[in-house]
């Protein structure tokens, strides 16, 4: 494709149409699914669903504007993914060299006022492996697999607040989420697809707080592999848990074999076919009514050492419930 003499809006629109026409059917489907999720002002899917490449390019450029549309397309092509020389060079031609039709530098509002960098889209496998190290403002698109009931916890400043957990997944992995903003309970519904950004990541858990953005993606078709779904409900054995490094946070579900209610904590012993482990629960979890033979389901319990043996200990954000077998 011959390069245009100037990186103008008209030439960008033509080159964008060429980029779209160069996608195969599967890539076009992915491009369409992604282009409606990127940018501060998202394009309605209805405007693009039946459009040809020329119309699609026109809609994208007019909707986002010349400067912003280049960055939007760059992010979408990275997700498709198309990072070959043709795509990269075409987009790079216009990044940082955007000119208006008379050849002057584009003086759009986005150009005059420097915007913060757009969030980087990540898959959950990358997020978990990186621990968000060196990552600035990432975002993920996930499906909600399960949600716990809200429960109260006590903050370091002795305030009583609500918290609930959710398990989310994408095509690569699953992740446990601490949702500190109780107002988001209605958003976290089983089966819903969400785009989550401005979150925190600590001790292997995503943390959703007041500033976290959780947007439902009604037009997003997210398929979760069976292996990921099954993995989200498969727990470590007790033998595997005691082999973990001290202070690791774990989730599990085990049969209660013994109860030892003390003055300062509620103690139980859990068992499976690989062994036993003692559990100490504090705070509001002392109100649980465990019974031998029933199960203790728990999230975010920390592995610690007590009297020379490994035990699980509840922390301020820990969740637990007693259920039948």
Coordinates of C-alpha atoms in Angstrom, one line a residue:
X1 CA 0.0 0.0 0.0
X2 CA 1.6 3.4 -1.0
X3 CA 2.0 5.7 2.0
X4 CA 0.0 9.0 1.8
X5 CA 2.0 12.2 1.5
X6 CA 0.6 13.6 4.8
X7 CA -0.8 11.8 7.8
X8 CA -4.2 13.5 7.5
X9 CA -7.6 12.5 8.8
X10 CA -8.9 11.7 5.3
X11 CA -5.9 9.4 4.6
X12 CA -6.2 7.8 8.0
X13 CA -9.8 6.9 7.3
X14 CA -8.8 5.3 4.0
X15 CA -6.0 3.4 5.6
X16 CA -8.2 2.3 8.4
X17 CA -10.7 0.9 5.9
X18 CA -7.7 -1.0 4.3
X19 CA -6.7 -2.4 7.7
X20 CA -10.2 -3.7 8.3
X21 CA -10.5 -5.2 4.9
X22 CA -7.2 -7.1 5.5
X23 CA -8.7 -8.9 8.5
X24 CA -10.0 -12.5 8.0
X25 CA -13.5 -13.4 9.2
X26 CA -12.5 -14.4 12.7
X27 CA -10.3 -11.3 13.1
X28 CA -13.2 -9.1 11.9
X29 CA -15.5 -10.6 14.5
X30 CA -12.9 -10.0 17.2
X31 CA -12.3 -6.4 15.9
X32 CA -16.1 -5.7 16.0
X33 CA -16.4 -7.1 19.6
X34 CA -13.5 -5.1 20.9
X35 CA -14.0 -1.7 19.1
X36 CA -17.3 -1.1 20.9
X37 CA -15.5 -1.5 24.3
X38 CA -12.6 0.9 23.9
X39 CA -12.5 4.6 24.4
X40 CA -14.2 7.0 26.9
X41 CA -17.3 7.4 24.6
X42 CA -18.0 3.9 23.3
X43 CA -19.5 3.3 19.9
X44 CA -22.9 1.5 20.0
X45 CA -22.6 -1.9 18.3
X46 CA -25.7 -1.1 16.1
X47 CA -23.7 1.5 14.2
X48 CA -21.1 -1.0 13.1
X49 CA -22.7 -4.5 13.0
X50 CA -23.7 -4.5 9.4
X51 CA -21.3 -1.8 8.0
X52 CA -18.7 -2.4 5.3
X53 CA -15.1 -1.5 5.9
X54 CA -15.5 2.0 4.5
X55 CA -18.5 2.9 6.6
X56 CA -17.0 1.3 9.6
X57 CA -13.8 3.4 9.3
X58 CA -15.9 6.5 8.8
X59 CA -18.0 5.8 11.9
X60 CA -14.9 5.1 14.1
X61 CA -13.1 8.2 13.0
X62 CA -16.1 10.5 13.3
X63 CA -17.1 9.1 16.7
X64 CA -13.8 9.2 18.4
X65 CA -12.2 12.0 16.4
X66 CA -9.0 11.8 14.3
X67 CA -6.4 11.7 17.1
X68 CA -8.3 9.5 19.6
X69 CA -9.4 7.0 16.9
X70 CA -5.8 6.2 16.0
X71 CA -5.1 5.2 19.7
X72 CA -8.4 3.3 19.9
X73 CA -7.6 1.2 16.7
X74 CA -4.1 0.6 18.0
X75 CA -5.4 -1.0 21.2
X76 CA -8.1 -3.0 19.4
X77 CA -5.6 -4.4 16.8
X78 CA -3.4 -5.5 19.7
X79 CA -6.3 -7.4 21.2
X80 CA -7.3 -9.1 17.9
X81 CA -4.3 -9.7 17.9
X82 CA -2.8 -8.3 14.7
X83 CA 0.8 -7.0 15.3
X84 CA 2.3 -7.7 11.9
X85 CA 4.4 -5.2 10.0
X86 CA 1.5 -4.0 7.8
X87 CA -0.7 -3.1 10.8
X88 CA 2.0 -1.7 13.0
X89 CA 3.5 0.5 10.3
X90 CA 0.1 1.8 9.2
X91 CA -0.9 2.9 12.7
X92 CA 2.5 4.2 13.6
X93 CA 2.4 6.5 10.5
X94 CA -0.4 8.5 12.3
X95 CA 0.6 8.2 15.9
X96 CA 2.3 11.4 17.1
X97 CA 2.1 12.9 13.6
X98 CA -1.6 13.7 13.2
X99 CA -2.3 16.6 11.0
X100 CA -5.5 18.3 10.0
X101 CA -6.6 18.6 6.4
X102 CA -4.6 21.8 5.8
X103 CA -1.4 20.1 7.0
X104 CA -1.2 21.8 10.3
X105 CA -0.9 19.9 13.6
X106 CA -4.2 18.7 14.9
X107 CA -5.4 21.1 17.5
X108 CA -8.2 18.9 18.9
X109 CA -9.1 19.2 22.7
X110 CA -7.4 15.9 23.3
X111 CA -4.2 17.4 21.7
X112 CA -4.3 20.6 23.8
X113 CA -5.0 18.9 27.1
X114 CA -2.8 15.9 27.8
X115 CA -5.0 12.9 28.8
X116 CA -3.9 10.2 31.2
X117 CA -2.7 7.0 29.5
X118 CA -5.4 4.6 28.5
X119 CA -5.8 1.5 30.7
X120 CA -3.9 -1.5 29.4
X121 CA -6.1 -4.5 28.7
X122 CA -4.8 -7.7 30.4
X123 CA -5.9 -11.3 30.6
X124 CA -6.2 -12.8 34.1
X125 CA -3.3 -15.2 33.6
X126 CA -1.0 -12.3 32.9
X127 CA -2.4 -10.3 35.8
X128 CA -1.9 -13.2 38.3
X129 CA 1.6 -14.0 37.1
X130 CA 2.8 -10.4 37.1
X131 CA 1.1 -9.4 40.4
X132 CA 0.6 -6.0 38.7
X133 CA 4.3 -5.3 39.0
X134 CA 5.2 -2.4 36.7
X135 CA 1.7 -2.3 35.4
X136 CA -0.2 1.1 35.4
X137 CA -4.0 1.2 35.5
X138 CA -4.7 -2.2 33.8
X139 CA -8.2 -3.4 33.0
X140 CA -9.8 -6.8 32.4
X141 CA -12.9 -8.1 30.8
X142 CA -14.3 -11.0 32.8
X143 CA -17.4 -13.1 33.4
X144 CA -18.8 -13.4 37.0
X145 CA -18.9 -17.1 38.0
X146 CA -20.1 -16.8 41.6
X147 CA -20.8 -14.3 44.4
X148 CA -20.9 -14.6 48.1
X149 CA -23.4 -13.0 50.4
X150 CA -22.2 -9.6 51.9
X151 CA -20.7 -9.8 55.3
X152 CA -19.4 -7.2 57.8
X153 CA -15.8 -6.6 58.8
X154 CA -14.0 -4.2 61.1
X155 CA -11.5 -1.8 59.6
X156 CA -8.2 -0.8 61.3
X157 CA -10.0 2.4 62.5
X158 CA -12.7 0.3 64.1
X159 CA -15.3 1.1 61.5
X160 CA -17.8 -1.6 60.5
X161 CA -18.2 -2.0 56.7
X162 CA -19.6 -4.5 54.2
X163 CA -17.6 -6.7 51.9
X164 CA -18.4 -9.6 49.5
X165 CA -16.4 -11.9 47.3
X166 CA -16.8 -12.8 43.7
X167 CA -15.1 -15.3 41.5
X168 CA -14.5 -14.1 37.9
X169 CA -12.9 -15.6 34.9
X170 CA -11.8 -15.1 31.3
X171 CA -10.5 -17.5 28.6
X172 CA -7.1 -17.8 30.4
X173 CA -7.8 -18.1 34.1
X174 CA -10.0 -17.3 37.1
X175 CA -9.5 -14.9 40.0
X176 CA -11.0 -14.1 43.4
X177 CA -12.3 -10.6 43.9
X178 CA -12.8 -8.6 47.1
X179 CA -15.5 -6.1 46.6
X180 CA -15.3 -3.4 49.2
X181 CA -17.9 -1.2 47.5
X182 CA -21.2 -2.7 48.6
X183 CA -23.1 -0.6 46.1
X184 CA -21.6 -2.8 43.3
X185 CA -23.4 -5.9 44.6
X186 CA -26.1 -5.4 41.9
X187 CA -23.4 -5.3 39.2
X188 CA -21.8 -8.5 40.2
X189 CA -24.4 -11.0 39.0
X190 CA -23.6 -14.5 38.0
X191 CA -23.1 -14.8 34.3
X192 CA -22.7 -11.1 33.6
X193 CA -19.6 -9.9 31.7
X194 CA -17.8 -6.9 33.2
X195 CA -15.0 -4.6 32.2
X196 CA -13.1 -3.7 35.4
X197 CA -10.5 -1.0 35.7
X198 CA -8.9 1.1 38.4
X199 CA -8.7 -1.8 40.7
X200 CA -6.1 -2.9 43.2
X201 CA -4.3 -6.3 43.3
X202 CA -2.9 -7.6 46.6
X203 CA -2.0 -11.1 47.9
X204 CA -3.4 -12.7 44.8
X205 CA -6.8 -11.0 45.1
X206 CA -8.3 -8.3 42.9
X207 CA -9.7 -5.5 45.1
X208 CA -12.7 -3.5 43.9
X209 CA -13.0 -0.1 45.8
X210 CA -15.0 3.1 45.4
X211 CA -13.0 4.4 42.5
X212 CA -13.0 1.1 40.6
X213 CA -15.0 1.1 37.3
X214 CA -17.2 -2.0 36.7
X215 CA -19.1 -1.7 33.4
X216 CA -21.4 -4.4 32.1
X217 CA -20.6 -5.5 28.6
X218 CA -23.9 -6.5 27.2
X219 CA -22.6 -6.9 23.6
X220 CA -19.5 -8.8 24.7
X221 CA -19.5 -12.6 24.0
X222 CA -17.1 -14.1 26.5
X223 CA -16.5 -17.9 26.4
X224 CA -15.0 -19.5 29.5
X225 CA -13.3 -22.8 28.8
X226 CA -14.6 -25.7 30.8
X227 CA -11.1 -26.2 32.4
X228 CA -11.2 -22.7 33.8
X229 CA -14.7 -23.1 35.2
X230 CA -13.8 -26.4 36.8
X231 CA -10.5 -25.0 38.2
X232 CA -12.4 -22.2 40.0
X233 CA -14.3 -24.8 42.1
X234 CA -11.3 -27.2 42.7
X235 CA -9.5 -26.6 46.0
X236 CA -6.1 -27.6 47.2
X237 CA -5.9 -30.6 49.5
X238 CA -4.9 -30.1 53.1
X239 CA -1.5 -31.8 52.4
X240 CA -1.0 -29.2 49.6
X241 CA -2.0 -26.3 51.8
X242 CA 0.5 -27.1 54.6
X243 CA 3.3 -27.3 52.0
X244 CA 2.6 -23.7 51.0
X245 CA 4.9 -20.8 52.2
X246 CA 3.8 -19.3 55.5
X247 CA 1.4 -16.3 55.2
X248 CA -0.1 -17.6 51.9
X249 CA -3.8 -16.8 51.6
X250 CA -6.0 -19.8 50.6
X251 CA -9.6 -20.7 49.8
X252 CA -11.1 -24.1 50.6
X253 CA -14.0 -26.3 51.6
X254 CA -13.4 -29.1 54.1
X255 CA -15.3 -31.3 56.6
X256 CA -15.3 -30.2 60.2
X257 CA -13.9 -33.0 62.4
X258 CA -13.5 -31.2 65.8
X259 CA -14.7 -28.0 67.5
X260 CA -12.8 -26.0 70.1
X261 CA -14.5 -22.8 71.0
X262 CA -12.2 -20.6 73.0
X263 CA -12.5 -17.2 74.7
X264 CA -10.6 -15.3 72.0
X265 CA -11.3 -17.3 68.9
X266 CA -13.5 -20.1 67.4
X267 CA -11.3 -23.1 66.7
X268 CA -12.2 -26.0 64.4
X269 CA -10.2 -28.9 62.9
X270 CA -10.8 -29.6 59.2
X271 CA -10.0 -32.9 57.5
X272 CA -9.9 -34.5 54.1
X273 CA -8.3 -37.7 52.8
X274 CA -4.8 -36.2 52.9
X275 CA -4.8 -35.0 56.5
X276 CA -6.1 -32.5 59.1
X277 CA -5.5 -28.8 59.9
X278 CA -6.6 -26.5 62.7
X279 CA -8.4 -23.3 61.9
X280 CA -8.7 -20.2 64.2
X281 CA -11.5 -17.7 63.5
X282 CA -11.8 -14.3 65.0
X283 CA -14.1 -11.3 65.1
X284 CA -17.6 -11.7 63.6
X285 CA -16.6 -15.3 62.4
X286 CA -16.8 -16.4 66.1
X287 CA -20.6 -16.1 65.6
X288 CA -20.6 -19.1 63.3
X289 CA -22.2 -22.3 64.6
X290 CA -20.0 -25.2 63.3
X291 CA -21.1 -28.8 63.6
X292 CA -18.9 -31.9 63.3
X293 CA -19.7 -33.6 59.9
X294 CA -20.7 -30.3 58.2
X295 CA -18.4 -28.3 56.0
X296 CA -16.5 -25.1 56.5
X297 CA -16.3 -23.0 53.2
X298 CA -13.7 -20.2 53.5
X299 CA -12.0 -17.6 51.5
X300 CA -8.8 -15.5 52.3
X301 CA -7.6 -17.5 55.3
X302 CA -3.9 -17.1 56.0
X303 CA -1.5 -20.1 56.6
X304 CA 0.4 -19.5 59.8
X305 CA 2.4 -21.5 62.4
X306 CA 1.1 -22.0 65.9
X307 CA 2.8 -24.2 68.6
X308 CA 5.0 -25.7 65.9
X309 CA 2.2 -26.7 63.6
X310 CA 0.6 -25.2 60.5
X311 CA -2.8 -23.7 61.0
X312 CA -5.3 -21.5 59.0
X313 CA -6.2 -18.2 60.6
X314 CA -9.0 -15.8 59.7
X315 CA -8.0 -12.2 58.9
X316 CA -10.2 -9.0 58.8
X317 CA -11.3 -9.7 55.2
X318 CA -11.9 -13.4 55.6
X319 CA -15.2 -15.0 54.6
X320 CA -16.5 -18.3 56.0
X321 CA -19.8 -20.2 56.2
X322 CA -20.9 -23.6 57.5
X323 CA -22.9 -25.8 55.1
X324 CA -24.2 -29.3 54.9
X325 CA -22.2 -32.0 53.1

